[in-house]
Tab-separated table of N, CA and C in Angstrom:
chain	number	residue	atom	x	y	z
U	1	MET	N	-16.508	-8.187	20.462
U	1	MET	CA	-15.611	-7.518	19.536
U	1	MET	C	-16.345	-6.351	18.880
U	2	GLY	N	-15.681	-5.199	18.803
U	2	GLY	CA	-16.280	-4.008	18.233
U	2	GLY	C	-16.398	-4.057	16.719
U	3	LEU	N	-17.260	-3.221	16.212
U	3	LEU	CA	-17.560	-3.168	14.785
U	3	LEU	C	-16.341	-2.804	13.936
U	4	ILE	N	-15.440	-2.009	14.475
U	4	ILE	CA	-14.294	-1.550	13.671
U	4	ILE	C	-12.943	-2.042	14.195
U	5	ASP	N	-12.960	-3.077	15.014
U	5	ASP	CA	-11.725	-3.592	15.621
U	5	ASP	C	-10.652	-3.997	14.608
U	6	ASN	N	-11.042	-4.607	13.499
U	6	ASN	CA	-10.060	-5.090	12.532
U	6	ASN	C	-9.741	-4.095	11.419
U	7	ILE	N	-10.251	-2.895	11.523
U	7	ILE	CA	-9.919	-1.869	10.535
U	7	ILE	C	-8.551	-1.298	10.902
U	8	ASN	N	-7.640	-1.366	9.944
U	8	ASN	CA	-6.246	-0.990	10.182
U	8	ASN	C	-6.056	0.509	9.963
U	9	LYS	N	-5.622	1.190	10.985
U	9	LYS	CA	-5.414	2.645	10.951
U	9	LYS	C	-4.402	3.062	9.877
U	10	LEU	N	-3.432	2.205	9.595
U	10	LEU	CA	-2.426	2.546	8.577
U	10	LEU	C	-3.027	2.703	7.178
U	11	PHE	N	-4.176	2.090	6.957
U	11	PHE	CA	-4.809	2.177	5.639
U	11	PHE	C	-5.876	3.268	5.577
U	12	ASP	N	-5.946	4.106	6.612
U	12	ASP	CA	-6.918	5.207	6.630
U	12	ASP	C	-6.655	6.229	5.524
U	13	HIS	N	-5.396	6.441	5.210
U	13	HIS	CA	-5.065	7.453	4.212
U	13	HIS	C	-5.249	6.896	2.801
U	14	ARG	N	-5.856	7.671	1.934
U	14	ARG	CA	-6.181	7.199	0.581
U	14	ARG	C	-4.947	6.805	-0.220
U	15	ILE	N	-3.818	7.450	0.012
U	15	ILE	CA	-2.607	7.103	-0.741
U	15	ILE	C	-2.088	5.734	-0.313
U	16	ARG	N	-2.052	5.473	0.989
U	16	ARG	CA	-1.597	4.157	1.466
U	16	ARG	C	-2.586	3.070	1.070
U	17	LEU	N	-3.867	3.376	1.117
U	17	LEU	CA	-4.887	2.419	0.690
U	17	LEU	C	-4.710	2.117	-0.800
U	18	GLY	N	-4.469	3.150	-1.591
U	18	GLY	CA	-4.245	2.981	-3.025
U	18	GLY	C	-2.993	2.177	-3.318
U	19	MET	N	-1.917	2.480	-2.599
U	19	MET	CA	-0.665	1.745	-2.792
U	19	MET	C	-0.860	0.264	-2.517
U	20	MET	N	-1.492	-0.046	-1.406
U	20	MET	CA	-1.687	-1.451	-1.042
U	20	MET	C	-2.605	-2.148	-2.048
U	21	SER	N	-3.614	-1.449	-2.535
U	21	SER	CA	-4.517	-2.022	-3.535
U	21	SER	C	-3.762	-2.369	-4.813
U	22	ILE	N	-2.841	-1.516	-5.198
U	22	ILE	CA	-2.030	-1.747	-6.401
U	22	ILE	C	-1.045	-2.885	-6.166
U	23	LEU	N	-0.384	-2.869	-5.021
U	23	LEU	CA	0.659	-3.862	-4.751
U	23	LEU	C	0.110	-5.259	-4.480
U	24	VAL	N	-1.101	-5.348	-3.979
U	24	VAL	CA	-1.669	-6.661	-3.671
U	24	VAL	C	-1.960	-7.452	-4.954
U	25	VAL	N	-2.121	-6.765	-6.083
U	25	VAL	CA	-2.424	-7.448	-7.349
U	25	VAL	C	-1.265	-7.419	-8.347
U	26	ASN	N	-0.141	-6.810	-7.981
U	26	ASN	CA	1.041	-6.751	-8.843
U	26	ASN	C	2.242	-7.299	-8.084
U	27	GLU	N	3.103	-8.010	-8.781
U	27	GLU	CA	4.296	-8.558	-8.124
U	27	GLU	C	5.164	-7.439	-7.560
U	28	SER	N	5.355	-6.392	-8.357
U	28	SER	CA	6.073	-5.204	-7.895
U	28	SER	C	5.708	-4.036	-8.806
U	29	VAL	N	5.898	-2.829	-8.282
U	29	VAL	CA	5.591	-1.613	-9.035
U	29	VAL	C	6.679	-0.603	-8.725
U	30	ASP	N	7.144	0.116	-9.763
U	30	ASP	CA	8.193	1.105	-9.504
U	30	ASP	C	7.604	2.446	-9.084
U	31	PHE	N	8.473	3.279	-8.540
U	31	PHE	CA	8.079	4.568	-7.975
U	31	PHE	C	7.326	5.412	-8.996
U	32	LYS	N	7.868	5.498	-10.195
U	32	LYS	CA	7.258	6.337	-11.237
U	32	LYS	C	5.833	5.885	-11.560
U	33	ARG	N	5.637	4.574	-11.675
U	33	ARG	CA	4.306	4.047	-12.005
U	33	ARG	C	3.326	4.283	-10.853
U	34	LEU	N	3.766	4.056	-9.627
U	34	LEU	CA	2.897	4.312	-8.466
U	34	LEU	C	2.483	5.785	-8.432
U	35	LYS	N	3.451	6.651	-8.677
U	35	LYS	CA	3.198	8.085	-8.674
U	35	LYS	C	2.142	8.452	-9.726
U	36	GLU	N	2.271	7.854	-10.918
U	36	GLU	CA	1.304	8.117	-11.996
U	36	GLU	C	-0.082	7.588	-11.646
U	37	LEU	N	-0.134	6.357	-11.155
U	37	LEU	CA	-1.419	5.737	-10.837
U	37	LEU	C	-2.158	6.480	-9.728
U	38	LEU	N	-1.414	6.942	-8.736
U	38	LEU	CA	-2.033	7.595	-7.578
U	38	LEU	C	-2.156	9.112	-7.734
U	39	GLU	N	-1.487	9.645	-8.779
U	39	GLU	CA	-1.516	11.094	-9.047
U	39	GLU	C	-1.087	11.900	-7.824
U	40	VAL	N	0.128	11.598	-7.342
U	40	VAL	CA	0.682	12.282	-6.173
U	40	VAL	C	2.078	12.818	-6.490
U	41	THR	N	2.575	13.666	-5.610
U	41	THR	CA	3.926	14.213	-5.783
U	41	THR	C	4.963	13.210	-5.289
U	42	ASP	N	6.212	13.434	-5.688
U	42	ASP	CA	7.317	12.577	-5.240
U	42	ASP	C	7.384	12.531	-3.714
U	43	GLY	N	7.357	13.693	-3.096
U	43	GLY	CA	7.479	13.785	-1.644
U	43	GLY	C	6.343	13.101	-0.914
U	44	ASN	N	5.138	13.277	-1.424
U	44	ASN	CA	3.965	12.667	-0.808
U	44	ASN	C	4.052	11.149	-0.881
U	45	LEU	N	4.412	10.636	-2.059
U	45	LEU	CA	4.530	9.190	-2.222
U	45	LEU	C	5.655	8.640	-1.342
U	46	ALA	N	6.789	9.317	-1.319
U	46	ALA	CA	7.935	8.875	-0.511
U	46	ALA	C	7.560	8.779	0.966
U	47	SER	N	6.836	9.762	1.446
U	47	SER	CA	6.413	9.787	2.844
U	47	SER	C	5.544	8.579	3.178
U	48	HIS	N	4.592	8.265	2.310
U	48	HIS	CA	3.679	7.150	2.573
U	48	HIS	C	4.364	5.798	2.393
U	49	THR	N	5.307	5.697	1.468
U	49	THR	CA	6.034	4.439	1.309
U	49	THR	C	6.877	4.161	2.554
U	50	LYS	N	7.438	5.204	3.141
U	50	LYS	CA	8.232	5.028	4.368
U	50	LYS	C	7.364	4.492	5.502
U	51	THR	N	6.149	4.999	5.605
U	51	THR	CA	5.227	4.540	6.647
U	51	THR	C	4.923	3.047	6.484
U	52	LEU	N	4.634	2.635	5.250
U	52	LEU	CA	4.317	1.227	5.000
U	52	LEU	C	5.545	0.334	5.145
U	53	GLU	N	6.705	0.862	4.772
U	53	GLU	CA	7.949	0.100	4.914
U	53	GLU	C	8.280	-0.089	6.399
U	54	LYS	N	8.105	0.949	7.191
U	54	LYS	CA	8.372	0.887	8.633
U	54	LYS	C	7.483	-0.165	9.309
U	55	ALA	N	6.251	-0.290	8.804
U	55	ALA	CA	5.312	-1.282	9.347
U	55	ALA	C	5.593	-2.688	8.814
U	56	LYS	N	6.574	-2.790	7.924
U	56	LYS	CA	6.946	-4.059	7.278
U	56	LYS	C	5.837	-4.599	6.382
U	57	TYR	N	5.039	-3.701	5.815
U	57	TYR	CA	3.970	-4.095	4.890
U	57	TYR	C	4.456	-4.102	3.446
U	58	ILE	N	5.523	-3.366	3.177
U	58	ILE	CA	6.127	-3.375	1.847
U	58	ILE	C	7.644	-3.449	1.990
U	59	VAL	N	8.298	-3.890	0.917
U	59	VAL	CA	9.754	-3.841	0.866
U	59	VAL	C	10.144	-2.974	-0.324
U	60	VAL	N	11.277	-2.306	-0.163
U	60	VAL	CA	11.788	-1.408	-1.197
U	60	VAL	C	13.025	-2.053	-1.807
U	61	GLU	N	13.047	-2.100	-3.137
U	61	GLU	CA	14.197	-2.644	-3.847
U	61	GLU	C	14.764	-1.557	-4.743
U	62	LYS	N	16.014	-1.207	-4.509
U	62	LYS	CA	16.672	-0.175	-5.315
U	62	LYS	C	17.681	-0.836	-6.236
U	63	SER	N	17.678	-0.398	-7.497
U	63	SER	CA	18.612	-0.943	-8.478
U	63	SER	C	18.882	0.133	-9.532
U	64	PHE	N	19.645	-0.246	-10.525
U	64	PHE	CA	19.901	0.656	-11.649
U	64	PHE	C	19.456	-0.024	-12.924
U	65	ILE	N	18.821	0.755	-13.785
U	65	ILE	CA	18.506	0.300	-15.130
U	65	ILE	C	19.367	1.176	-16.027
U	66	GLY	N	20.422	0.563	-16.561
U	66	GLY	CA	21.433	1.365	-17.232
U	66	GLY	C	22.107	2.201	-16.171
U	67	ARG	N	22.079	3.500	-16.344
U	67	ARG	CA	22.669	4.396	-15.336
U	67	ARG	C	21.619	5.075	-14.467
U	68	LYS	N	20.351	4.746	-14.717
U	68	LYS	CA	19.269	5.400	-13.974
U	68	LYS	C	18.855	4.572	-12.763
U	69	PRO	N	18.725	5.239	-11.610
U	69	PRO	CA	18.245	4.517	-10.424
U	69	PRO	C	16.780	4.128	-10.588
U	70	ASN	N	16.430	2.973	-10.051
U	70	ASN	CA	15.054	2.497	-10.119
U	70	ASN	C	14.663	1.971	-8.744
U	71	THR	N	13.536	2.444	-8.244
U	71	THR	CA	13.028	2.003	-6.946
U	71	THR	C	11.726	1.258	-7.182
U	72	ARG	N	11.679	0.016	-6.707
U	72	ARG	CA	10.487	-0.822	-6.860
U	72	ARG	C	9.959	-1.200	-5.481
U	73	TYR	N	8.665	-1.414	-5.423
U	73	TYR	CA	7.998	-1.774	-4.169
U	73	TYR	C	7.272	-3.106	-4.334
U	74	LYS	N	7.351	-3.920	-3.280
U	74	LYS	CA	6.635	-5.195	-3.239
U	74	LYS	C	5.912	-5.292	-1.910
U	75	ILE	N	4.759	-5.922	-1.941
U	75	ILE	CA	4.023	-6.155	-0.702
U	75	ILE	C	4.641	-7.369	-0.003
U	76	THR	N	4.694	-7.335	1.315
U	76	THR	CA	5.211	-8.472	2.086
U	76	THR	C	4.052	-9.396	2.441
U	77	LYS	N	4.386	-10.588	2.936
U	77	LYS	CA	3.335	-11.505	3.397
U	77	LYS	C	2.543	-10.855	4.527
U	78	GLU	N	3.261	-10.178	5.438
U	78	GLU	CA	2.589	-9.466	6.548
U	78	GLU	C	1.649	-8.399	6.004
U	79	GLY	N	2.135	-7.660	5.015
U	79	GLY	CA	1.346	-6.587	4.422
U	79	GLY	C	0.095	-7.108	3.746
U	80	LYS	N	0.257	-8.194	3.001
U	80	LYS	CA	-0.891	-8.786	2.303
U	80	LYS	C	-1.934	-9.274	3.301
U	81	ALA	N	-1.469	-9.947	4.351
U	81	ALA	CA	-2.392	-10.456	5.375
U	81	ALA	C	-3.119	-9.304	6.074
U	82	ALA	N	-2.381	-8.254	6.429
U	82	ALA	CA	-2.984	-7.095	7.109
U	82	ALA	C	-3.998	-6.403	6.199
U	83	PHE	N	-3.661	-6.277	4.919
U	83	PHE	CA	-4.557	-5.601	3.983
U	83	PHE	C	-5.823	-6.430	3.760
U	84	GLU	N	-5.662	-7.736	3.608
U	84	GLU	CA	-6.836	-8.603	3.418
U	84	GLU	C	-7.739	-8.574	4.650
U	85	LYS	N	-7.137	-8.546	5.832
U	85	LYS	CA	-7.908	-8.458	7.077
U	85	LYS	C	-8.674	-7.131	7.132
U	86	HIS	N	-8.026	-6.056	6.692
U	86	HIS	CA	-8.642	-4.729	6.654
U	86	HIS	C	-9.842	-4.715	5.696
U	87	ILE	N	-9.654	-5.260	4.502
U	87	ILE	CA	-10.736	-5.300	3.502
U	87	ILE	C	-11.899	-6.147	4.013
U	88	GLU	N	-11.585	-7.263	4.624
U	88	GLU	CA	-12.615	-8.131	5.194
U	88	GLU	C	-13.399	-7.389	6.281
U	89	ALA	N	-12.699	-6.632	7.113
U	89	ALA	CA	-13.360	-5.862	8.175
U	89	ALA	C	-14.299	-4.809	7.572
U	90	LEU	N	-13.847	-4.151	6.496
U	90	LEU	CA	-14.708	-3.160	5.828
U	90	LEU	C	-15.949	-3.826	5.234
U	91	GLU	N	-15.736	-4.983	4.607
U	91	GLU	CA	-16.875	-5.714	4.026
U	91	GLU	C	-17.871	-6.116	5.106
U	92	ASN	N	-17.364	-6.587	6.237
U	92	ASN	CA	-18.240	-6.973	7.347
U	92	ASN	C	-18.994	-5.776	7.908
U	93	LEU	N	-18.326	-4.657	7.994
U	93	LEU	CA	-18.957	-3.428	8.469
U	93	LEU	C	-20.111	-3.029	7.559
U	94	ILE	N	-19.875	-3.099	6.263
U	94	ILE	CA	-20.918	-2.757	5.280
U	94	ILE	C	-22.087	-3.728	5.380
U	95	LYS	N	-21.802	-5.025	5.464
U	95	LYS	CA	-22.844	-6.051	5.549
U	95	LYS	C	-23.722	-5.849	6.775
U	96	GLN	N	-23.096	-5.476	7.899
U	96	GLN	CA	-23.850	-5.307	9.149
U	96	GLN	C	-24.742	-4.075	9.113
U	97	GLN	N	-24.463	-3.163	8.220
U	97	GLN	CA	-25.249	-1.927	8.165
U	97	GLN	C	-26.445	-2.040	7.219
U	98	ARG	N	-26.557	-3.144	6.508
U	98	ARG	CA	-27.669	-3.316	5.553
U	98	ARG	C	-28.896	-3.852	6.238
């Protein structure tokens, strides 16, 4: 097995890596909060959420709070497992280089 076999290409981008890091420790996070935490534009965040949603790593929940639309994101079981496997692979890579 190669040194980087379990490193997930979907988490290569810092925004997707950041999103998954936030979602793995929070039950759910809304669009506005993710945008603030990651310091990205609406379009940039939307693009990366679509990528993770397509991979079934996150789910999108749309609702209204009063009359305002609210979009929340949650990590899926698949997403959590894939992210943990990715982090473990990075840790193993670092350990092998010491």
